[in-house]
Amino acid sequence: MADRQPPSGMTLQLQVGDVDRARGFYGDLFGAPPGFEPHEDFLEWRVGGRGETWVQVVGVPGAVRPMLNRVRFRVTDLAAARAAVLATGTEASAIAVLPGVVRWFDFADPWGNQLGHYEDLAPSGEQPGPGGSVHDESQFVVG
Protein backbone atom coordinates (compact mmCIF):
# COMPACT_ATOMS: atom_id res chain seq x y z
CA MET A 1 0.00 0.00 0.00
CA ALA A 2 1.34 3.41 -0.94
CA ASP A 3 2.08 5.97 1.72
CA ARG A 4 -1.08 7.89 2.39
CA GLN A 5 -0.96 11.56 3.30
CA PRO A 6 -3.35 12.42 6.15
CA PRO A 7 -5.94 15.12 5.40
CA SER A 8 -5.00 18.64 6.47
CA GLY A 9 -8.39 20.27 6.07
CA MET A 10 -12.06 19.65 5.46
CA THR A 11 -14.99 21.18 3.61
CA LEU A 12 -18.65 20.58 4.33
CA GLN A 13 -21.11 21.59 1.63
CA LEU A 14 -24.72 22.60 2.39
CA GLN A 15 -27.36 23.21 -0.24
CA VAL A 16 -29.71 26.19 0.05
CA GLY A 17 -32.51 27.55 -2.09
CA ASP A 18 -31.86 31.28 -1.58
CA VAL A 19 -28.26 32.51 -1.45
CA ASP A 20 -29.13 35.99 -0.16
CA ARG A 21 -31.19 34.55 2.70
CA ALA A 22 -28.40 32.04 3.39
CA ARG A 23 -25.86 34.89 3.55
CA GLY A 24 -27.89 36.39 6.40
CA PHE A 25 -28.59 33.12 8.21
CA TYR A 26 -25.03 31.82 8.08
CA GLY A 27 -23.56 35.30 8.63
CA ASP A 28 -25.50 35.38 11.92
CA LEU A 29 -24.46 31.81 12.74
CA PHE A 30 -20.75 32.46 12.20
CA GLY A 31 -20.79 36.11 13.31
CA ALA A 32 -19.22 37.37 10.09
CA PRO A 33 -19.76 37.60 6.35
CA PRO A 34 -18.40 34.77 4.18
CA GLY A 35 -14.63 34.54 4.06
CA PHE A 36 -14.65 33.48 0.43
CA GLU A 37 -17.13 34.00 -2.42
CA PRO A 38 -15.77 32.67 -5.70
CA HIS A 39 -19.22 32.57 -7.37
CA GLU A 40 -22.58 34.32 -6.94
CA ASP A 41 -24.14 31.07 -5.69
CA PHE A 42 -21.26 29.87 -3.46
CA LEU A 43 -20.45 31.24 0.01
CA GLU A 44 -17.76 29.87 2.31
CA TRP A 45 -17.00 30.36 6.01
CA ARG A 46 -13.86 29.18 7.80
CA VAL A 47 -14.65 27.36 11.05
CA GLY A 48 -12.32 27.51 14.02
CA GLY A 49 -10.05 30.43 13.26
CA ARG A 50 -6.92 29.63 11.26
CA GLY A 51 -7.54 25.98 10.34
CA GLU A 52 -8.62 24.63 7.00
CA THR A 53 -12.17 23.63 7.92
CA TRP A 54 -14.74 25.36 5.72
CA VAL A 55 -18.53 25.35 5.50
CA GLN A 56 -19.58 25.84 1.89
CA VAL A 57 -23.10 27.14 1.29
CA VAL A 58 -24.21 26.51 -2.27
CA GLY A 59 -27.36 27.80 -3.93
CA VAL A 60 -29.05 25.16 -6.06
CA PRO A 61 -31.77 25.49 -8.66
CA GLY A 62 -34.79 23.32 -7.97
CA ALA A 63 -35.24 21.14 -4.92
CA VAL A 64 -32.71 21.43 -2.11
CA ARG A 65 -31.32 18.16 -0.74
CA PRO A 66 -30.67 19.09 2.90
CA MET A 67 -27.92 17.46 4.89
CA LEU A 68 -29.62 15.08 7.32
CA ASN A 69 -26.53 14.19 9.38
CA ARG A 70 -26.21 16.82 12.08
CA VAL A 71 -23.17 19.10 12.30
CA ARG A 72 -22.62 20.86 15.62
CA PHE A 73 -20.28 23.81 16.09
CA ARG A 74 -18.40 24.30 19.37
CA VAL A 75 -19.06 27.51 21.32
CA THR A 76 -17.86 28.74 24.71
CA ASP A 77 -21.27 30.05 25.90
CA LEU A 78 -24.05 27.68 24.92
CA ALA A 79 -26.87 29.72 26.49
CA ALA A 80 -25.81 32.82 24.52
CA ALA A 81 -25.54 30.79 21.30
CA ARG A 82 -29.04 29.38 21.82
CA ALA A 83 -30.45 32.85 22.53
CA ALA A 84 -28.84 34.13 19.32
CA VAL A 85 -30.36 31.27 17.28
CA LEU A 86 -33.80 31.88 18.80
CA ALA A 87 -33.48 35.64 18.13
CA THR A 88 -33.35 34.88 14.39
CA GLY A 89 -36.75 33.19 14.61
CA THR A 90 -35.22 29.72 14.26
CA GLU A 91 -36.58 26.96 16.48
CA ALA A 92 -34.07 25.17 18.70
CA SER A 93 -34.23 22.14 20.95
CA ALA A 94 -33.81 22.36 24.69
CA ILE A 95 -30.23 22.12 25.93
CA ALA A 96 -29.25 18.51 26.65
CA VAL A 97 -26.35 17.51 28.87
CA LEU A 98 -24.06 14.53 29.15
CA PRO A 99 -22.92 15.32 32.72
CA GLY A 100 -19.24 16.14 33.05
CA VAL A 101 -18.71 15.88 29.29
CA VAL A 102 -20.75 18.15 27.00
CA ARG A 103 -23.92 20.24 26.58
CA TRP A 104 -25.66 20.83 23.23
CA PHE A 105 -28.79 21.93 21.41
CA ASP A 106 -29.99 21.35 17.87
CA PHE A 107 -31.64 23.43 15.15
CA ALA A 108 -31.99 23.47 11.37
CA ASP A 109 -31.42 26.13 8.74
CA PRO A 110 -34.40 27.28 6.63
CA TRP A 111 -33.68 24.50 4.08
CA GLY A 112 -33.60 21.63 6.58
CA ASN A 113 -29.82 21.25 7.00
CA GLN A 114 -29.37 19.76 10.49
CA LEU A 115 -27.15 21.92 12.71
CA GLY A 116 -26.39 22.49 16.37
CA HIS A 117 -24.03 23.99 18.90
CA TYR A 118 -22.14 22.29 21.72
CA GLU A 119 -20.10 23.38 24.72
CA ASP A 120 -17.42 21.18 26.27
CA LEU A 121 -17.71 20.71 30.02
CA ALA A 122 -14.24 19.17 30.28
CA PRO A 123 -11.16 19.64 28.11
CA SER A 124 -10.83 17.19 25.23
CA GLY A 125 -9.24 13.99 26.41
CA GLU A 126 -10.26 14.61 30.02
CA GLN A 127 -13.96 13.75 29.77
CA PRO A 128 -15.21 10.90 31.91
CA GLY A 129 -16.60 7.95 29.99
CA PRO A 130 -20.16 7.17 31.00
CA GLY A 131 -20.18 3.82 29.24
CA GLY A 132 -23.31 2.54 27.57
CA SER A 133 -24.47 3.58 24.13
CA VAL A 134 -24.67 6.94 22.39
CA HIS A 135 -28.29 5.98 21.65
CA ASP A 136 -29.16 5.49 25.35
CA GLU A 137 -30.91 8.76 26.21
CA SER A 138 -30.93 7.82 29.91
CA GLN A 139 -27.28 9.00 29.84
CA PHE A 140 -28.45 12.56 29.00
CA VAL A 141 -30.31 15.17 31.02
CA VAL A 142 -32.12 18.31 29.87
CA GLY A 143 -30.85 21.57 31.27
Tab-separated table of N, CA and C in Angstrom, residues 18-123:
chain	number	residue	atom	x	y	z
A	18	ASP	N	-31.895	29.820	-1.445
A	18	ASP	CA	-31.862	31.282	-1.578
A	18	ASP	C	-30.533	31.770	-1.004
A	19	VAL	N	-29.608	32.136	-1.873
A	19	VAL	CA	-28.262	32.510	-1.447
A	19	VAL	C	-28.272	33.779	-0.595
A	20	ASP	N	-29.092	34.753	-0.952
A	20	ASP	CA	-29.131	35.985	-0.161
A	20	ASP	C	-29.643	35.715	1.252
A	21	ARG	N	-30.677	34.908	1.373
A	21	ARG	CA	-31.191	34.548	2.701
A	21	ARG	C	-30.146	33.740	3.463
A	22	ALA	N	-29.451	32.845	2.762
A	22	ALA	CA	-28.399	32.043	3.393
A	22	ALA	C	-27.252	32.925	3.880
A	23	ARG	N	-26.924	33.962	3.130
A	23	ARG	CA	-25.862	34.885	3.554
A	23	ARG	C	-26.208	35.471	4.922
A	24	GLY	N	-27.463	35.857	5.112
A	24	GLY	CA	-27.891	36.388	6.404
A	24	GLY	C	-27.905	35.341	7.497
A	25	PHE	N	-28.483	34.183	7.208
A	25	PHE	CA	-28.589	33.119	8.206
A	25	PHE	C	-27.210	32.663	8.665
A	26	TYR	N	-26.349	32.324	7.722
A	26	TYR	CA	-25.026	31.819	8.081
A	26	TYR	C	-24.095	32.934	8.556
A	27	GLY	N	-24.305	34.163	8.083
A	27	GLY	CA	-23.557	35.295	8.626
A	27	GLY	C	-23.852	35.468	10.106
A	28	ASP	N	-25.141	35.334	10.497
A	28	ASP	CA	-25.502	35.377	11.917
A	28	ASP	C	-24.894	34.199	12.667
A	29	LEU	N	-24.974	33.009	12.078
A	29	LEU	CA	-24.465	31.809	12.736
A	29	LEU	C	-22.968	31.919	13.025
A	30	PHE	N	-22.198	32.391	12.047
A	30	PHE	CA	-20.750	32.463	12.197
A	30	PHE	C	-20.257	33.826	12.665
A	31	GLY	N	-21.156	34.797	12.794
A	31	GLY	CA	-20.787	36.111	13.311
A	31	GLY	C	-19.949	36.940	12.364
A	32	ALA	N	-20.025	36.638	11.067
A	32	ALA	CA	-19.217	37.369	10.087
A	32	ALA	C	-19.743	37.068	8.680
A	33	PRO	N	-19.408	37.917	7.737
A	33	PRO	CA	-19.756	37.597	6.346
A	33	PRO	C	-18.895	36.442	5.850
A	34	PRO	N	-19.227	35.869	4.704
A	34	PRO	CA	-18.403	34.772	4.178
A	34	PRO	C	-16.950	35.203	4.016
A	35	GLY	N	-16.048	34.263	4.235
A	35	GLY	CA	-14.628	34.544	4.056
A	35	GLY	C	-14.176	34.392	2.623
A	36	PHE	N	-15.019	33.760	1.812
A	36	PHE	CA	-14.649	33.480	0.433
A	36	PHE	C	-15.926	33.365	-0.386
A	37	GLU	N	-15.975	34.044	-1.521
A	37	GLU	CA	-17.129	34.005	-2.421
A	37	GLU	C	-16.661	33.934	-3.862
A	38	PRO	N	-16.285	32.754	-4.337
A	38	PRO	CA	-15.770	32.667	-5.700
A	38	PRO	C	-16.847	32.764	-6.784
A	39	HIS	N	-18.121	32.536	-6.404
A	39	HIS	CA	-19.220	32.574	-7.366
A	39	HIS	C	-20.428	33.234	-6.705
A	40	GLU	N	-21.396	33.662	-7.497
A	40	GLU	CA	-22.579	34.318	-6.937
A	40	GLU	C	-23.475	33.348	-6.169
A	41	ASP	N	-23.309	32.055	-6.381
A	41	ASP	CA	-24.138	31.067	-5.695
A	41	ASP	C	-23.315	30.165	-4.764
A	42	PHE	N	-22.160	30.670	-4.288
A	42	PHE	CA	-21.257	29.873	-3.464
A	42	PHE	C	-20.658	30.777	-2.392
A	43	LEU	N	-20.955	30.475	-1.128
A	43	LEU	CA	-20.447	31.236	0.007
A	43	LEU	C	-19.669	30.278	0.899
A	44	GLU	N	-18.580	30.765	1.495
A	44	GLU	CA	-17.760	29.868	2.305
A	44	GLU	C	-17.300	30.574	3.579
A	45	TRP	N	-17.447	29.862	4.711
A	45	TRP	CA	-16.998	30.360	6.012
A	45	TRP	C	-15.969	29.407	6.589
A	46	ARG	N	-14.878	29.974	7.100
A	46	ARG	CA	-13.861	29.179	7.804
A	46	ARG	C	-14.361	28.944	9.227
A	47	VAL	N	-14.222	27.726	9.703
A	47	VAL	CA	-14.645	27.363	11.050
A	47	VAL	C	-13.402	27.162	11.908
A	48	GLY	N	-13.388	27.771	13.070
A	48	GLY	CA	-12.315	27.513	14.019
A	48	GLY	C	-11.071	28.354	13.851
A	49	GLY	N	-11.208	29.539	13.321
A	49	GLY	CA	-10.050	30.430	13.255
A	49	GLY	C	-9.158	30.199	12.062
A	50	ARG	N	-7.939	29.696	12.313
A	50	ARG	CA	-6.925	29.628	11.256
A	50	ARG	C	-6.862	28.290	10.534
A	51	GLY	N	-7.612	27.297	10.965
A	51	GLY	CA	-7.536	25.981	10.338
A	51	GLY	C	-8.133	25.957	8.943
A	52	GLU	N	-8.075	24.815	8.341
A	52	GLU	CA	-8.620	24.634	6.995
A	52	GLU	C	-9.895	23.787	7.041
A	53	THR	N	-10.831	24.216	7.876
A	53	THR	CA	-12.168	23.625	7.916
A	53	THR	C	-13.130	24.694	7.431
A	54	TRP	N	-13.869	24.377	6.373
A	54	TRP	CA	-14.737	25.358	5.719
A	54	TRP	C	-16.151	24.811	5.560
A	55	VAL	N	-17.139	25.656	5.818
A	55	VAL	CA	-18.528	25.347	5.499
A	55	VAL	C	-18.845	26.069	4.204
A	56	GLN	N	-19.233	25.300	3.203
A	56	GLN	CA	-19.578	25.840	1.889
A	56	GLN	C	-21.092	25.835	1.751
A	57	VAL	N	-21.660	26.995	1.467
A	57	VAL	CA	-23.099	27.141	1.292
A	57	VAL	C	-23.337	27.399	-0.188
A	58	VAL	N	-24.060	26.480	-0.824
A	58	VAL	CA	-24.207	26.506	-2.273
A	58	VAL	C	-25.680	26.624	-2.645
A	59	GLY	N	-26.005	27.650	-3.419
A	59	GLY	CA	-27.359	27.795	-3.931
A	59	GLY	C	-27.589	26.811	-5.056
A	60	VAL	N	-28.732	26.130	-5.021
A	60	VAL	CA	-29.052	25.156	-6.062
A	60	VAL	C	-30.381	25.519	-6.711
A	61	PRO	N	-30.477	25.315	-8.013
A	61	PRO	CA	-31.772	25.486	-8.664
A	61	PRO	C	-32.643	24.265	-8.368
A	62	GLY	N	-33.907	24.459	-8.228
A	62	GLY	CA	-34.787	23.319	-7.968
A	62	GLY	C	-34.778	22.910	-6.507
A	63	ALA	N	-35.101	21.652	-6.286
A	63	ALA	CA	-35.244	21.135	-4.922
A	63	ALA	C	-33.900	21.054	-4.205
A	64	VAL	N	-33.893	21.523	-2.974
A	64	VAL	CA	-32.709	21.429	-2.111
A	64	VAL	C	-32.692	20.038	-1.482
A	65	ARG	N	-31.510	19.417	-1.462
A	65	ARG	CA	-31.319	18.160	-0.736
A	65	ARG	C	-30.581	18.496	0.559
A	66	PRO	N	-31.332	18.691	1.656
A	66	PRO	CA	-30.669	19.086	2.898
A	66	PRO	C	-29.809	17.968	3.464
A	67	MET	N	-28.782	18.396	4.198
A	67	MET	CA	-27.917	17.457	4.895
A	67	MET	C	-28.685	16.943	6.112
A	68	LEU	N	-28.851	15.656	6.224
A	68	LEU	CA	-29.625	15.083	7.318
A	68	LEU	C	-28.759	14.641	8.487
A	69	ASN	N	-27.448	14.462	8.268
A	69	ASN	CA	-26.534	14.194	9.375
A	69	ASN	C	-26.219	15.515	10.049
A	70	ARG	N	-26.381	15.559	11.346
A	70	ARG	CA	-26.215	16.823	12.079
A	70	ARG	C	-24.747	17.213	12.204
A	71	VAL	N	-24.487	18.512	12.050
A	71	VAL	CA	-23.173	19.098	12.295
A	71	VAL	C	-23.349	20.102	13.431
A	72	ARG	N	-22.574	19.921	14.489
A	72	ARG	CA	-22.623	20.865	15.615
A	72	ARG	C	-21.308	21.636	15.670
A	73	PHE	N	-21.432	22.914	16.005
A	73	PHE	CA	-20.284	23.806	16.093
A	73	PHE	C	-20.025	24.118	17.568
A	74	ARG	N	-18.759	24.032	17.978
A	74	ARG	CA	-18.399	24.304	19.373
A	74	ARG	C	-18.467	25.799	19.655
A	75	VAL	N	-19.013	26.137	20.827
A	75	VAL	CA	-19.060	27.508	21.322
A	75	VAL	C	-18.608	27.491	22.779
A	76	THR	N	-18.284	28.659	23.316
A	76	THR	CA	-17.863	28.736	24.713
A	76	THR	C	-19.007	29.138	25.639
A	77	ASP	N	-20.113	29.663	25.099
A	77	ASP	CA	-21.269	30.052	25.903
A	77	ASP	C	-22.519	29.526	25.206
A	78	LEU	N	-22.943	28.339	25.589
A	78	LEU	CA	-24.054	27.676	24.915
A	78	LEU	C	-25.372	28.438	25.083
A	79	ALA	N	-25.623	28.975	26.264
A	79	ALA	CA	-26.869	29.715	26.488
A	79	ALA	C	-26.943	30.935	25.568
A	80	ALA	N	-25.829	31.654	25.414
A	80	ALA	CA	-25.814	32.822	24.524
A	80	ALA	C	-26.000	32.397	23.069
A	81	ALA	N	-25.384	31.287	22.677
A	81	ALA	CA	-25.537	30.792	21.304
A	81	ALA	C	-26.984	30.410	21.043
A	82	ARG	N	-27.636	29.767	21.997
A	82	ARG	CA	-29.038	29.385	21.818
A	82	ARG	C	-29.923	30.620	21.727
A	83	ALA	N	-29.664	31.608	22.588
A	83	ALA	CA	-30.445	32.848	22.534
A	83	ALA	C	-30.282	33.530	21.176
A	84	ALA	N	-29.082	33.517	20.626
A	84	ALA	CA	-28.840	34.130	19.317
A	84	ALA	C	-29.591	33.391	18.215
A	85	VAL	N	-29.614	32.061	18.274
A	85	VAL	CA	-30.360	31.273	17.279
A	85	VAL	C	-31.846	31.587	17.393
A	86	LEU	N	-32.374	31.589	18.608
A	86	LEU	CA	-33.796	31.877	18.801
A	86	LEU	C	-34.154	33.294	18.351
A	87	ALA	N	-33.238	34.243	18.527
A	87	ALA	CA	-33.485	35.640	18.127
A	87	ALA	C	-33.670	35.781	16.620
A	88	THR	N	-33.170	34.830	15.855
A	88	THR	CA	-33.348	34.884	14.392
A	88	THR	C	-34.702	34.319	13.970
A	89	GLY	N	-35.474	33.806	14.928
A	89	GLY	CA	-36.749	33.186	14.612
A	89	GLY	C	-36.632	31.708	14.307
A	90	THR	N	-35.454	31.142	14.498
A	90	THR	CA	-35.219	29.725	14.256
A	90	THR	C	-35.561	28.930	15.508
A	91	GLU	N	-36.278	27.831	15.347
A	91	GLU	CA	-36.582	26.961	16.481
A	91	GLU	C	-35.336	26.192	16.883
A	92	ALA	N	-35.212	25.924	18.182
A	92	ALA	CA	-34.074	25.166	18.699
A	92	ALA	C	-34.556	24.224	19.787
A	93	SER	N	-33.894	23.094	19.902
A	93	SER	CA	-34.233	22.135	20.954
A	93	SER	C	-33.820	22.697	22.310
A	94	ALA	N	-34.295	22.046	23.348
A	94	ALA	CA	-33.808	22.358	24.690
A	94	ALA	C	-32.336	21.945	24.761
A	95	ILE	N	-31.627	22.510	25.713
A	95	ILE	CA	-30.230	22.120	25.929
A	95	ILE	C	-30.216	20.753	26.608
A	96	ALA	N	-29.438	19.838	26.062
A	96	ALA	CA	-29.252	18.508	26.648
A	96	ALA	C	-27.828	18.443	27.196
A	97	VAL	N	-27.637	17.591	28.189
A	97	VAL	CA	-26.347	17.508	28.869
A	97	VAL	C	-25.937	16.052	29.050
A	98	LEU	N	-24.704	15.768	28.738
A	98	LEU	CA	-24.063	14.530	29.145
A	98	LEU	C	-23.164	14.965	30.305
A	99	PRO	N	-23.599	14.743	31.557
A	99	PRO	CA	-22.923	15.323	32.717
A	99	PRO	C	-21.406	15.094	32.714
A	100	GLY	N	-20.689	16.181	32.973
A	100	GLY	CA	-19.240	16.137	33.054
A	100	GLY	C	-18.533	16.074	31.715
A	101	VAL	N	-19.314	16.050	30.602
A	101	VAL	CA	-18.708	15.883	29.292
A	101	VAL	C	-19.064	17.042	28.354
A	102	VAL	N	-20.353	17.207	28.032
A	102	VAL	CA	-20.749	18.154	26.998
A	102	VAL	C	-22.219	18.555	27.163
A	103	ARG	N	-22.531	19.765	26.689
A	103	ARG	CA	-23.919	20.242	26.582
A	103	ARG	C	-24.144	20.614	25.127
A	104	TRP	N	-25.395	20.497	24.628
A	104	TRP	CA	-25.660	20.829	23.228
A	104	TRP	C	-27.131	21.152	23.021
A	105	PHE	N	-27.420	21.778	21.891
A	105	PHE	CA	-28.790	21.932	21.409
A	105	PHE	C	-28.747	21.853	19.888
A	106	ASP	N	-29.899	21.563	19.315
A	106	ASP	CA	-29.993	21.351	17.873
A	106	ASP	C	-30.969	22.332	17.230
A	107	PHE	N	-30.749	22.595	15.952
A	107	PHE	CA	-31.641	23.428	15.150
A	107	PHE	C	-31.389	23.097	13.690
A	108	ALA	N	-32.173	23.683	12.805
A	108	ALA	CA	-31.988	23.475	11.371
A	108	ALA	C	-32.010	24.827	10.676
A	109	ASP	N	-31.328	24.908	9.538
A	109	ASP	CA	-31.417	26.129	8.744
A	109	ASP	C	-32.755	26.128	7.996
A	110	PRO	N	-33.099	27.215	7.303
A	110	PRO	CA	-34.400	27.280	6.626
A	110	PRO	C	-34.608	26.219	5.543
A	111	TRP	N	-33.569	25.514	5.131
A	111	TRP	CA	-33.675	24.501	4.078
A	111	TRP	C	-33.620	23.077	4.628
A	112	GLY	N	-33.576	22.948	5.958
A	112	GLY	CA	-33.597	21.631	6.578
A	112	GLY	C	-32.245	21.024	6.862
A	113	ASN	N	-31.147	21.751	6.635
A	113	ASN	CA	-29.819	21.253	7.003
A	113	ASN	C	-29.746	21.179	8.524
A	114	GLN	N	-29.353	20.024	9.052
A	114	GLN	CA	-29.370	19.761	10.486
A	114	GLN	C	-28.092	20.289	11.142
A	115	LEU	N	-28.264	21.234	12.070
A	115	LEU	CA	-27.147	21.921	12.709
A	115	LEU	C	-27.304	21.873	14.222
A	116	GLY	N	-26.319	22.367	14.928
A	116	GLY	CA	-26.389	22.487	16.370
A	116	GLY	C	-25.149	23.166	16.902
A	117	HIS	N	-25.188	23.452	18.191
A	117	HIS	CA	-24.030	23.988	18.902
A	117	HIS	C	-23.759	23.084	20.097
A	118	TYR	N	-22.492	23.033	20.512
A	118	TYR	CA	-22.142	22.292	21.719
A	118	TYR	C	-21.112	23.076	22.516
A	119	GLU	N	-21.059	22.770	23.808
A	119	GLU	CA	-20.095	23.380	24.725
A	119	GLU	C	-19.453	22.257	25.528
A	120	ASP	N	-18.140	22.177	25.476
A	120	ASP	CA	-17.422	21.176	26.266
A	120	ASP	C	-17.507	21.526	27.743
A	121	LEU	N	-17.720	20.516	28.575
A	121	LEU	CA	-17.715	20.708	30.021
A	121	LEU	C	-16.401	20.265	30.637
A	122	ALA	N	-15.577	19.594	29.860
A	122	ALA	CA	-14.236	19.174	30.279
A	122	ALA	C	-13.339	19.286	29.059
A	123	PRO	N	-12.069	19.569	29.249
A	123	PRO	CA	-11.158	19.642	28.106
A	123	PRO	C	-11.123	18.322	27.345
